[in-house]
């Protein structure tokens, strides 16, 4: 979900989602931000994620009031953008 009260230029984190509906590990990647699996360190490197694991996004908030920053997370070839 969007972080509407983020401090300008500070790291903002998304809600956590749980990966479901897959039966083998799949590729995970992010553009314009970082992700964490199961509460681990945030990274922007491509990786893999498995069914039941949790994922959270992190992005540096815009330094310009009213601007948004869009992060795109791709899991198993399916992309979702979050502003």
Coordinates of C-alpha atoms in Angstrom, one line a residue:
X1 CA 0.0 0.0 0.0
X2 CA 1.1 3.6 -0.5
X3 CA 2.9 5.4 2.2
X4 CA 1.2 8.8 2.4
X5 CA 2.9 10.0 5.5
X6 CA 6.5 9.2 4.6
X7 CA 9.2 11.6 5.7
X8 CA 10.8 13.3 2.6
X9 CA 13.9 11.4 1.6
X10 CA 13.6 8.7 4.3
X11 CA 13.2 5.0 3.8
X12 CA 9.5 4.0 3.6
X13 CA 8.3 0.4 3.9
X14 CA 5.2 -1.3 2.5
X15 CA 2.9 -3.6 4.2
X16 CA 4.0 -7.3 4.2
X17 CA 2.4 -9.7 1.7
X18 CA 2.6 -13.5 1.8
X19 CA 3.4 -15.4 -1.4
X20 CA 0.7 -18.0 -2.2
X21 CA -0.4 -20.2 -5.1
X22 CA 3.0 -21.5 -6.2
X23 CA 4.5 -24.9 -5.7
X24 CA 8.1 -24.3 -6.6
X25 CA 10.5 -21.4 -5.9
X26 CA 10.1 -18.6 -8.4
X27 CA 12.2 -15.5 -9.4
X28 CA 11.7 -12.3 -7.6
X29 CA 13.1 -8.9 -8.6
X30 CA 12.5 -5.2 -7.9
X31 CA 13.1 -1.9 -9.7
X32 CA 13.5 1.4 -8.0
X33 CA 13.5 0.0 -4.5
X34 CA 14.4 -3.0 -2.4
X35 CA 12.6 -6.0 -1.0
X36 CA 13.0 -8.2 2.1
X37 CA 12.0 -11.9 2.4
X38 CA 10.8 -13.2 5.8
X39 CA 12.2 -10.1 7.6
X40 CA 15.7 -10.5 6.2
X41 CA 17.9 -7.7 5.0
X42 CA 16.5 -5.5 2.2
X43 CA 18.1 -6.1 -1.2
X44 CA 17.7 -5.0 -4.8
X45 CA 19.4 -8.2 -6.1
X46 CA 17.4 -10.7 -8.1
X47 CA 16.5 -13.8 -6.0
X48 CA 13.9 -16.5 -5.5
X49 CA 10.9 -16.7 -3.2
X50 CA 8.8 -19.7 -2.2
X51 CA 5.1 -20.3 -1.3
X52 CA 4.3 -19.0 2.2
X53 CA 7.2 -16.6 2.5
X54 CA 6.6 -13.0 3.3
X55 CA 7.8 -10.0 1.2
X56 CA 8.1 -6.4 2.1
X57 CA 9.2 -3.4 0.0
X58 CA 11.3 -0.5 0.9
X59 CA 12.0 2.7 -1.1
X60 CA 13.4 6.2 -0.4
X61 CA 10.6 8.7 -0.3
X62 CA 10.7 11.6 -2.7
X63 CA 12.3 14.8 -1.4
X64 CA 9.7 16.9 -3.2
X65 CA 6.4 17.4 -1.4
X66 CA 3.5 15.7 -3.2
X67 CA 5.7 13.6 -5.5
X68 CA 5.5 9.8 -5.5
X69 CA 8.1 7.2 -6.1
X70 CA 7.0 4.0 -8.0
X71 CA 8.5 0.6 -7.0
X72 CA 7.8 -2.4 -9.2
X73 CA 8.0 -5.9 -7.7
X74 CA 8.1 -8.9 -10.0
X75 CA 7.4 -12.4 -8.6
X76 CA 7.3 -15.3 -11.0
X77 CA 7.0 -13.1 -14.0
X78 CA 4.0 -11.1 -12.7
X79 CA 4.8 -7.5 -12.0
X80 CA 2.9 -5.1 -9.6
X81 CA 3.7 -1.4 -9.2
X82 CA 3.4 0.5 -6.0
X83 CA 3.5 4.2 -5.8

